[in-house]
PDB file of C-alpha atoms in Angstrom:
ATOM      1  CA  MET A 226      38.988  21.506  12.574  1.00 41.00           C
ATOM      2  CA  GLU A 227      35.302  22.358  12.916  1.00 38.00           C
ATOM      3  CA  PRO A 228      32.741  19.959  11.456  1.00 38.00           C
ATOM      4  CA  ARG A 229      31.085  21.110   8.253  1.00 39.00           C
ATOM      5  CA  THR A 230      27.783  21.688  10.068  1.00 37.00           C
ATOM      6  CA  ALA A 231      29.262  23.873  12.803  1.00 37.00           C
ATOM      7  CA  GLY A 232      27.306  27.070  13.201  1.00 35.00           C
ATOM      8  CA  ARG A 233      24.659  26.012  10.729  1.00 34.00           C
ATOM      9  CA  THR A 234      22.227  24.251  13.016  1.00 34.00           C
ATOM     10  CA  VAL A 235      19.662  26.118  15.048  1.00 32.00           C
ATOM     11  CA  PRO A 236      18.447  25.550  18.594  1.00 32.00           C
ATOM     12  CA  ASP A 237      15.850  22.856  19.070  1.00 33.00           C
ATOM     13  CA  GLU A 238      12.358  24.302  18.965  1.00 34.00           C
ATOM     14  CA  GLY A 239      10.280  21.283  19.869  1.00 33.00           C
ATOM     15  CA  GLY A 240       9.138  18.384  17.779  1.00 41.00           C
ATOM     16  CA  ALA A 241       6.159  19.948  16.044  1.00 43.00           C
ATOM     17  CA  GLY A 242       5.373  18.202  12.815  1.00 50.00           C
ATOM     18  CA  ALA A 243       7.644  15.224  13.418  1.00 52.00           C
ATOM     19  CA  PRO A 244       5.931  12.004  12.382  1.00 59.00           C
ATOM     20  CA  ASP A 245       5.891   8.942  14.594  1.00 56.00           C
ATOM     21  CA  GLU A 246       8.756   6.739  13.485  1.00 61.00           C
ATOM     22  CA  SER A 247       7.190   3.477  14.624  1.00 62.00           C
ATOM     23  CA  GLY A 248       5.824   1.173  11.953  1.00 63.00           C
ATOM     24  CA  LEU A 249       8.827   1.500   9.624  1.00 76.00           C
ATOM     25  CA  ASP A 250      10.887  -1.360   8.267  1.00 81.00           C
ATOM     26  CA  ALA A 251      14.680  -1.347   8.716  1.00 86.00           C
ATOM     27  CA  THR A 252      15.223   0.318   5.336  1.00 89.00           C
ATOM     28  CA  LEU A 253      12.865   3.193   6.138  1.00 89.00           C
ATOM     29  CA  ALA A 254      14.411   3.665   9.555  1.00 88.00           C
ATOM     30  CA  ALA A 255      17.741   4.091   7.723  1.00 92.00           C
ATOM     31  CA  VAL A 256      16.077   6.484   5.254  1.00 94.00           C
ATOM     32  CA  VAL A 257      14.816   8.682   8.101  1.00 91.00           C
ATOM     33  CA  ALA A 258      18.252   8.731   9.733  1.00 91.00           C
ATOM     34  CA  GLY A 259      19.847   9.567   6.376  1.00 93.00           C
ATOM     35  CA  ALA A 260      17.367  12.387   5.720  1.00 92.00           C
ATOM     36  CA  ARG A 261      18.188  13.868   9.137  1.00 89.00           C
ATOM     37  CA  ARG A 262      21.916  13.765   8.399  1.00 89.00           C
ATOM     38  CA  ARG A 263      21.366  15.325   4.977  1.00 87.00           C
ATOM     39  CA  ALA A 264      19.313  18.178   6.397  1.00 84.00           C
ATOM     40  CA  VAL A 265      21.964  18.965   8.993  1.00 83.00           C
ATOM     41  CA  ARG A 266      24.878  18.584   6.586  1.00 81.00           C
ATOM     42  CA  ASP A 267      23.188  20.745   3.944  1.00 75.00           C
ATOM     43  CA  GLY A 268      22.430  23.425   6.520  1.00 74.00           C
ATOM     44  CA  ASP A 269      18.692  23.049   5.953  1.00 75.00           C
ATOM     45  CA  ARG A 270      16.428  23.898   8.855  1.00 74.00           C
ATOM     46  CA  GLN A 271      13.922  21.139   8.213  1.00 83.00           C
ATOM     47  CA  ILE A 272      13.705  17.668   6.770  1.00 89.00           C
ATOM     48  CA  ASP A 273      11.841  17.932   3.475  1.00 90.00           C
ATOM     49  CA  THR A 274      10.592  15.468   0.880  1.00 94.00           C
ATOM     50  CA  ALA A 275      13.727  15.887  -1.274  1.00 91.00           C
ATOM     51  CA  HIS A 276      15.884  14.810   1.700  1.00 92.00           C
ATOM     52  CA  LEU A 277      13.663  11.755   2.073  1.00 95.00           C
ATOM     53  CA  LEU A 278      13.814  10.983  -1.656  1.00 95.00           C
ATOM     54  CA  HIS A 279      17.605  11.274  -1.794  1.00 94.00           C
ATOM     55  CA  SER A 280      18.037   9.091   1.286  1.00 95.00           C
ATOM     56  CA  LEU A 281      15.476   6.592  -0.039  1.00 96.00           C
ATOM     57  CA  LEU A 282      17.410   6.202  -3.280  1.00 95.00           C
ATOM     58  CA  ASP A 283      20.614   5.631  -1.309  1.00 94.00           C
ATOM     59  CA  ALA A 284      19.043   2.950   0.892  1.00 94.00           C
ATOM     60  CA  ASP A 285      16.457   1.085  -1.182  1.00 94.00           C
ATOM     61  CA  PRO A 286      17.218  -0.922  -4.344  1.00 94.00           C
ATOM     62  CA  GLU A 287      13.487  -1.211  -5.193  1.00 92.00           C
ATOM     63  CA  ALA A 288      13.116   2.589  -5.160  1.00 92.00           C
ATOM     64  CA  ARG A 289      16.205   2.939  -7.364  1.00 93.00           C
ATOM     65  CA  ALA A 290      14.827   0.347  -9.785  1.00 92.00           C
ATOM     66  CA  ALA A 291      11.521   2.239 -10.033  1.00 90.00           C
ATOM     67  CA  MET A 292      13.402   5.251 -11.447  1.00 91.00           C
ATOM     68  CA  GLY A 293      14.428   3.358 -14.553  1.00 87.00           C
ATOM     69  CA  PRO A 294      16.985   4.822 -16.931  1.00 89.00           C
ATOM     70  CA  GLN A 295      16.585   8.338 -15.488  1.00 89.00           C
ATOM     71  CA  LEU A 296      18.154   7.247 -12.175  1.00 92.00           C
ATOM     72  CA  VAL A 297      21.613   8.607 -13.055  1.00 91.00           C
ATOM     73  CA  ARG A 298      20.186  11.973 -14.051  1.00 90.00           C
ATOM     74  CA  LEU A 299      18.070  12.099 -10.883  1.00 92.00           C
ATOM     75  CA  LEU A 300      21.032  11.282  -8.638  1.00 90.00           C
ATOM     76  CA  GLY A 301      23.081  13.975 -10.383  1.00 87.00           C
ATOM     77  CA  TYR A 302      20.354  16.515  -9.751  1.00 84.00           C
ATOM     78  CA  LEU A 303      20.075  15.496  -6.092  1.00 85.00           C
ATOM     79  CA  VAL A 304      23.836  15.907  -5.658  1.00 82.00           C
ATOM     80  CA  GLN A 305      23.633  19.382  -7.239  1.00 80.00           C
ATOM     81  CA  ARG A 306      20.880  20.252  -4.796  1.00 73.00           C
ATOM     82  CA  SER A 307      22.890  19.070  -1.828  1.00 71.00           C
ATOM     83  CA  ILE A 308      25.994  21.050  -2.802  1.00 70.00           C
ATOM     84  CA  GLY A 309      24.338  24.348  -3.517  1.00 64.00           C
ATOM     85  CA  TYR A 310      21.173  24.319  -5.533  1.00 55.00           C
ATOM     86  CA  GLY A 311      19.186  23.797  -2.345  1.00 51.00           C
ATOM     87  CA  LEU A 312      20.423  27.035  -0.816  1.00 46.00           C
ATOM     88  CA  GLY A 313      17.380  28.899  -2.122  1.00 53.00           C
ATOM     89  CA  TRP A 314      15.152  26.277  -0.513  1.00 53.00           C
ATOM     90  CA  GLN A 315      16.656  26.910   2.915  1.00 51.00           C
ATOM     91  CA  ARG A 316      14.916  30.276   3.150  1.00 51.00           C
ATOM     92  CA  VAL A 317      11.379  28.947   2.757  1.00 56.00           C
ATOM     93  CA  ALA A 318       9.828  25.931   4.401  1.00 59.00           C
ATOM     94  CA  GLU A 319       8.456  23.252   2.111  1.00 71.00           C
ATOM     95  CA  GLY A 320       4.689  23.527   2.166  1.00 66.00           C
ATOM     96  CA  GLY A 321       4.800  27.083   3.546  1.00 60.00           C
ATOM     97  CA  GLY A 322       5.645  28.514   6.923  1.00 54.00           C
ATOM     98  CA  THR A 323       8.911  29.024   8.709  1.00 51.00           C
ATOM     99  CA  PRO A 324      11.459  26.225   8.818  1.00 48.00           C
ATOM    100  CA  GLY A 325      12.048  24.752  12.242  1.00 48.00           C
ATOM    101  CA  ALA A 326      15.015  23.090  13.850  1.00 46.00           C
ATOM    102  CA  VAL A 327      16.599  19.840  12.815  1.00 45.00           C
ATOM    103  CA  PRO A 328      18.358  17.722  15.401  1.00 43.00           C
ATOM    104  CA  ARG A 329      21.986  18.433  16.202  1.00 45.00           C
ATOM    105  CA  PRO A 330      24.486  15.592  15.891  1.00 44.00           C
ATOM    106  CA  VAL A 331      25.535  14.379  19.315  1.00 42.00           C
ATOM    107  CA  ARG A 332      27.879  11.475  18.605  1.00 46.00           C
ATOM    108  CA  GLY A 333      30.567  10.652  16.092  1.00 49.00           C
ATOM    109  CA  ASP A 334      28.464   7.775  14.784  1.00 51.00           C
ATOM    110  CA  GLY A 335      25.994  10.221  13.223  1.00 46.00           C
ATOM    111  CA  THR A 336      23.139   9.573  15.620  1.00 47.00           C
ATOM    112  CA  PHE A 337      20.952  12.457  16.699  1.00 44.00           C
ATOM    113  CA  GLU A 338      19.188  13.441  19.843  1.00 41.00           C
ATOM    114  CA  GLY A 339      16.329  15.752  20.632  1.00 34.00           C
ATOM    115  CA  PRO A 340      13.385  17.118  18.738  1.00 36.00           C
ATOM    116  CA  GLU A 341      13.348  17.710  15.006  1.00 61.00           C
ATOM    117  CA  ARG A 342      11.318  19.609  12.477  1.00 80.00           C
ATOM    118  CA  TRP A 343       9.838  18.175   9.331  1.00 86.00           C
ATOM    119  CA  SER A 344       8.209  20.066   6.520  1.00 89.00           C
ATOM    120  CA  PRO A 345       4.447  19.500   6.635  1.00 90.00           C
ATOM    121  CA  LEU A 346       4.659  17.595   3.335  1.00 92.00           C
ATOM    122  CA  ALA A 347       7.500  15.328   4.540  1.00 93.00           C
ATOM    123  CA  ALA A 348       5.654  14.542   7.762  1.00 91.00           C
ATOM    124  CA  GLU A 349       2.510  13.740   5.791  1.00 92.00           C
ATOM    125  CA  ALA A 350       4.458  11.510   3.382  1.00 93.00           C
ATOM    126  CA  MET A 351       5.766   9.473   6.304  1.00 92.00           C
ATOM    127  CA  ARG A 352       2.246   9.122   7.755  1.00 91.00           C
ATOM    128  CA  GLU A 353       0.871   8.183   4.319  1.00 92.00           C
ATOM    129  CA  ALA A 354       3.558   5.512   3.865  1.00 91.00           C
ATOM    130  CA  ARG A 355       2.383   3.874   7.103  1.00 90.00           C
ATOM    131  CA  ARG A 356      -1.275   4.151   6.031  1.00 91.00           C
ATOM    132  CA  ARG A 357      -0.460   2.501   2.679  1.00 90.00           C
ATOM    133  CA  ALA A 358       1.303  -0.362   4.463  1.00 90.00           C
ATOM    134  CA  ALA A 359      -1.631  -0.802   6.840  1.00 90.00           C
ATOM    135  CA  ARG A 360      -4.081  -0.964   3.924  1.00 92.00           C
ATOM    136  CA  ARG A 361      -1.839  -3.361   2.010  1.00 87.00           C
ATOM    137  CA  ASP A 362      -0.919  -5.973   4.616  1.00 88.00           C
ATOM    138  CA  GLY A 363      -0.444  -4.336   8.007  1.00 85.00           C
ATOM    139  CA  LEU A 364       3.316  -4.896   7.931  1.00 88.00           C
ATOM    140  CA  PRO A 365       5.759  -2.010   8.485  1.00 90.00           C
ATOM    141  CA  ALA A 366       5.999   0.591   5.732  1.00 90.00           C
ATOM    142  CA  THR A 367       8.634  -0.050   3.068  1.00 90.00           C
ATOM    143  CA  GLY A 368      10.611   2.096   0.665  1.00 92.00           C
ATOM    144  CA  LEU A 369       8.000   1.680  -2.064  1.00 91.00           C
ATOM    145  CA  ASP A 370       5.307   2.852   0.359  1.00 91.00           C
ATOM    146  CA  LEU A 371       7.325   5.999   1.024  1.00 94.00           C
ATOM    147  CA  LEU A 372       8.092   6.502  -2.668  1.00 94.00           C
ATOM    148  CA  ALA A 373       4.396   6.344  -3.540  1.00 93.00           C
ATOM    149  CA  ALA A 374       3.612   8.790  -0.732  1.00 94.00           C
ATOM    150  CA  LEU A 375       6.374  11.198  -1.825  1.00 95.00           C
ATOM    151  CA  VAL A 376       5.021  11.421  -5.372  1.00 93.00           C
ATOM    152  CA  ALA A 377       1.399  11.806  -4.271  1.00 92.00           C
ATOM    153  CA  ASP A 378       1.593  15.550  -3.569  1.00 91.00           C
ATOM    154  CA  PRO A 379       2.503  17.674  -6.606  1.00 91.00           C
ATOM    155  CA  ARG A 380       3.607  20.528  -4.302  1.00 90.00           C
ATOM    156  CA  SER A 381       6.431  18.513  -2.761  1.00 92.00           C
ATOM    157  CA  ARG A 382      10.104  19.127  -3.432  1.00 90.00           C
ATOM    158  CA  ALA A 383      10.467  15.427  -4.193  1.00 93.00           C
ATOM    159  CA  VAL A 384       8.046  15.815  -7.114  1.00 93.00           C
ATOM    160  CA  GLU A 385       9.867  18.969  -8.223  1.00 89.00           C
ATOM    161  CA  VAL A 386      13.183  17.088  -8.190  1.00 89.00           C
ATOM    162  CA  LEU A 387      11.716  14.124 -10.062  1.00 91.00           C
ATOM    163  CA  GLU A 388      10.071  16.300 -12.701  1.00 89.00           C
ATOM    164  CA  HIS A 389      13.308  18.252 -13.195  1.00 85.00           C
ATOM    165  CA  ALA A 390      15.094  14.946 -13.817  1.00 87.00           C
ATOM    166  CA  GLY A 391      12.470  13.956 -16.397  1.00 87.00           C
ATOM    167  CA  ILE A 392      10.584  11.468 -14.249  1.00 89.00           C
ATOM    168  CA  PRO A 393       6.868  12.317 -14.182  1.00 89.00           C
ATOM    169  CA  ALA A 394       5.507  11.612 -10.711  1.00 87.00           C
ATOM    170  CA  GLY A 395       2.311  10.040 -12.086  1.00 82.00           C
ATOM    171  CA  THR A 396       4.288   7.541 -14.129  1.00 80.00           C
ATOM    172  CA  LEU A 397       6.422   6.697 -11.129  1.00 78.00           C
ATOM    173  CA  ALA A 398       3.359   6.103  -8.950  1.00 70.00           C
ATOM    174  CA  ARG A 399       2.132   3.524 -11.482  1.00 69.00           C
ATOM    175  CA  LYS A 400       5.515   1.734 -11.346  1.00 62.00           C
ATOM    176  CA  ALA A 401       5.073   0.994  -7.649  1.00 58.00           C
ATOM    177  CA  PRO A 402       1.712  -0.838  -7.599  1.00 49.00           C
ATOM    178  CA  ARG A 403       2.562  -2.722  -4.400  1.00 49.00           C
ATOM    179  CA  ALA A 404       2.961   0.582  -2.590  1.00 40.00           C
ATOM    180  CA  THR A 405      -0.159   2.139  -4.040  1.00 41.00           C
ATOM    181  CA  GLY A 406      -2.380  -0.833  -3.321  1.00 44.00           C
ATOM    182  CA  GLY A 407      -2.658  -1.862  -6.992  1.00 42.00           C
TER     183      GLY A 407
END
């Protein structure tokens, strides 16, 4: 039986746009790995901010808590996106341009090898999470740092997903003062 992702990945095209993954805490390292798996599994050709948001909610209890009572609705919307709603998003890269390659799975344990492509907004969110951590205390970036960075750009798919679920991004940014430096 062929894996679900068979035939849906594209050849590696270099690592343009991929953020440096150093300076992340263990939770964010898991979030990045989860976002990669989601992009491949969903047949998406790039890791976008919605992949990061979905993976962040899976991995980080503080990020889940920040969502408040709308968490269930948000998770339902993210599941809808991953099983079909996101198909329209596969044709256009988040932030404009042509989607690039995501890494192909190489082992049964879900690890990946080779270059990957990130949407410009996802790559910037990862860089901003590290900058927020550096300004705060110089420790590795956390889930709340990434959450604050994901909601900072109103053009991101993460903000679109949140707004659709009834969670205004501005309100969410105020709920994570540690991540925003407040």
